Each structure stands twice: as structure tokens, then as C-alpha cells.
Amino acid sequence: ADEIDLAELYVSIQSASNQHDYLSRVTLDVTKQIKEFQENPFLLTVKKVQAQVHDEEGALELSRKAISTASDRVRTISEADSAFSTTGVQSFALESALKQLQEVTAANLE
């Protein structure tokens, strides 16, 4: 089974978040450029910039999805980590077995 490194996953989420922020800034900058070029007679340039905005928006959406997927994975891993920690399922099972062992031992000693 593959072992999951939470620190590595966190770094990955941070990187995706930074990329998302960068893409948001680029999209805003390109949108501003489009507004500036709308009255420009060089429509070809405007169309190229609009295509770039479209591409950046697509990359931004992919970034959002990656962040969402990674966040869901961290949440799932955290829940599993909590369930199998010293206060989770294993502890409950051991406490139950210990209680049964004490009852059997007490019954045999009587």
C-alpha cells in the first residue's frame, strides 16, 4: 500500500493555491488589457488577447479543481488518521478486548 505524506500533500496544495493566485492576477491583467484595446483599431491584437484570457480562465478553472480535489483528499486522510489514532478504532477495540479478558479472568478466579 502506498503511504501518504501529509506534508507533501500540503505543499502540493500550497503550490496549486499559489498557481491559482497567479492565474487570477494574470486573468485580471489581461482583462484590463482587453478593455484598453477595445477602442484600438488593431482588432487582431484584441482577438489574440481575448484568446489568451480564455486560455488563462481555463487554466484557472483547472487550478480550482486541483485545489478542491487536494483539499478533499486532505480531509479524507485527516479523518482516517483520526479514526486510526490512539483515540480511534484501535483504542476502542483494545479497550473492549481488555474488558472481556478481565471478565473472563475474574470468572476463572472465583
Short mmCIF file of C-alpha atoms in Angstrom, two decimals:
data_model
loop_
_atom_site.label_atom_id
_atom_site.label_comp_id
_atom_site.label_asym_id
_atom_site.label_seq_id
_atom_site.Cartn_x
_atom_site.Cartn_y
_atom_site.Cartn_z
CA ALA A 1 0.00 0.00 0.00
CA ASP A 2 1.20 3.48 -0.77
CA GLU A 3 1.97 5.65 2.22
CA ILE A 4 0.56 9.14 2.01
CA ASP A 5 2.81 12.00 3.06
CA LEU A 6 0.56 14.74 4.51
CA ALA A 7 3.38 17.29 4.40
CA GLU A 8 3.97 16.62 0.72
CA LEU A 9 0.24 16.84 0.04
CA TYR A 10 0.08 20.15 1.93
CA VAL A 11 2.99 21.52 -0.14
CA SER A 12 1.18 20.40 -3.27
CA ILE A 13 -1.97 22.24 -2.17
CA GLN A 14 0.05 25.36 -1.38
CA SER A 15 1.68 25.21 -4.81
CA ALA A 16 -1.70 24.80 -6.52
CA SER A 17 -3.06 27.70 -4.47
CA ASN A 18 -0.11 29.90 -5.47
CA GLN A 19 -0.63 28.97 -9.12
CA HIS A 20 -4.31 29.77 -8.73
CA ASP A 21 -3.47 33.22 -7.31
CA TYR A 22 -1.01 33.84 -10.14
CA LEU A 23 -3.55 32.83 -12.77
CA SER A 24 -6.16 35.09 -11.15
CA ARG A 25 -3.78 38.07 -11.36
CA VAL A 26 -2.87 37.28 -14.98
CA THR A 27 -6.55 36.98 -15.90
CA LEU A 28 -7.29 40.36 -14.34
CA ASP A 29 -4.33 41.94 -16.13
CA VAL A 30 -5.37 40.52 -19.48
CA THR A 31 -8.96 41.62 -18.90
CA LYS A 32 -7.70 45.16 -18.28
CA GLN A 33 -5.67 44.95 -21.48
CA ILE A 34 -8.76 43.92 -23.43
CA LYS A 35 -10.69 46.91 -22.11
CA GLU A 36 -7.84 49.19 -23.14
CA PHE A 37 -7.71 47.65 -26.62
CA GLN A 38 -11.45 47.71 -27.28
CA GLU A 39 -11.22 51.11 -28.88
CA ASN A 40 -7.95 50.26 -30.57
CA PRO A 41 -8.13 49.83 -34.34
CA PHE A 42 -5.90 46.75 -34.10
CA LEU A 43 -8.66 44.19 -33.68
CA LEU A 44 -6.32 41.30 -34.41
CA THR A 45 -4.34 42.14 -31.28
CA VAL A 46 -7.55 42.35 -29.29
CA LYS A 47 -8.62 38.92 -30.53
CA LYS A 48 -5.26 37.44 -29.55
CA VAL A 49 -5.55 38.91 -26.08
CA GLN A 50 -9.12 37.63 -25.77
CA ALA A 51 -7.89 34.15 -26.71
CA GLN A 52 -5.18 34.45 -24.06
CA VAL A 53 -7.80 35.41 -21.46
CA HIS A 54 -9.87 32.40 -22.45
CA ASP A 55 -6.84 30.13 -22.08
CA GLU A 56 -5.93 31.66 -18.71
CA GLU A 57 -9.50 31.27 -17.47
CA GLY A 58 -9.37 27.59 -18.44
CA ALA A 59 -6.10 27.17 -16.55
CA LEU A 60 -7.63 29.00 -13.60
CA GLU A 61 -10.58 26.60 -13.55
CA LEU A 62 -8.23 23.61 -13.69
CA SER A 63 -6.33 25.11 -10.77
CA ARG A 64 -9.56 25.50 -8.78
CA LYS A 65 -10.45 21.87 -9.44
CA ALA A 66 -6.96 20.69 -8.40
CA ILE A 67 -7.21 22.65 -5.15
CA SER A 68 -10.67 21.24 -4.46
CA THR A 69 -9.54 17.67 -5.16
CA ALA A 70 -6.44 18.03 -2.99
CA SER A 71 -8.48 19.60 -0.17
CA ASP A 72 -10.97 16.72 -0.30
CA ARG A 73 -8.09 14.25 -0.16
CA VAL A 74 -6.53 16.01 2.85
CA ARG A 75 -9.92 15.98 4.61
CA THR A 76 -10.33 12.25 3.95
CA ILE A 77 -6.80 11.46 5.09
CA SER A 78 -7.25 13.55 8.23
CA GLU A 79 -10.46 11.69 9.06
CA ALA A 80 -8.73 8.34 8.54
CA ASP A 81 -5.77 9.47 10.63
CA SER A 82 -8.13 10.48 13.42
CA ALA A 83 -10.05 7.20 13.21
CA PHE A 84 -6.89 5.11 13.49
CA SER A 85 -5.14 7.24 16.10
CA THR A 86 -4.72 6.29 19.77
CA THR A 87 -8.27 7.51 20.44
CA GLY A 88 -9.80 5.87 17.38
CA VAL A 89 -10.97 2.43 16.34
CA GLN A 90 -7.89 0.55 17.56
CA SER A 91 -8.14 2.02 21.05
CA PHE A 92 -11.84 1.14 21.22
CA ALA A 93 -11.15 -2.45 20.11
CA LEU A 94 -8.34 -2.89 22.63
CA GLU A 95 -10.42 -1.47 25.48
CA SER A 96 -13.27 -3.82 24.60
CA ALA A 97 -10.95 -6.84 24.44
CA LEU A 98 -9.30 -5.87 27.73
CA LYS A 99 -12.70 -5.63 29.46
CA GLN A 100 -13.66 -9.09 28.16
CA LEU A 101 -10.31 -10.50 29.34
CA GLN A 102 -10.83 -9.01 32.80
CA GLU A 103 -14.33 -10.53 33.00
CA VAL A 104 -13.08 -13.99 31.96
CA THR A 105 -10.15 -13.79 34.38
CA ALA A 106 -12.42 -12.73 37.23
CA ALA A 107 -14.83 -15.56 36.45
CA ASN A 108 -11.98 -18.12 36.39
CA LEU A 109 -10.56 -16.89 39.69
CA GLU A 110 -13.86 -17.35 41.52
#
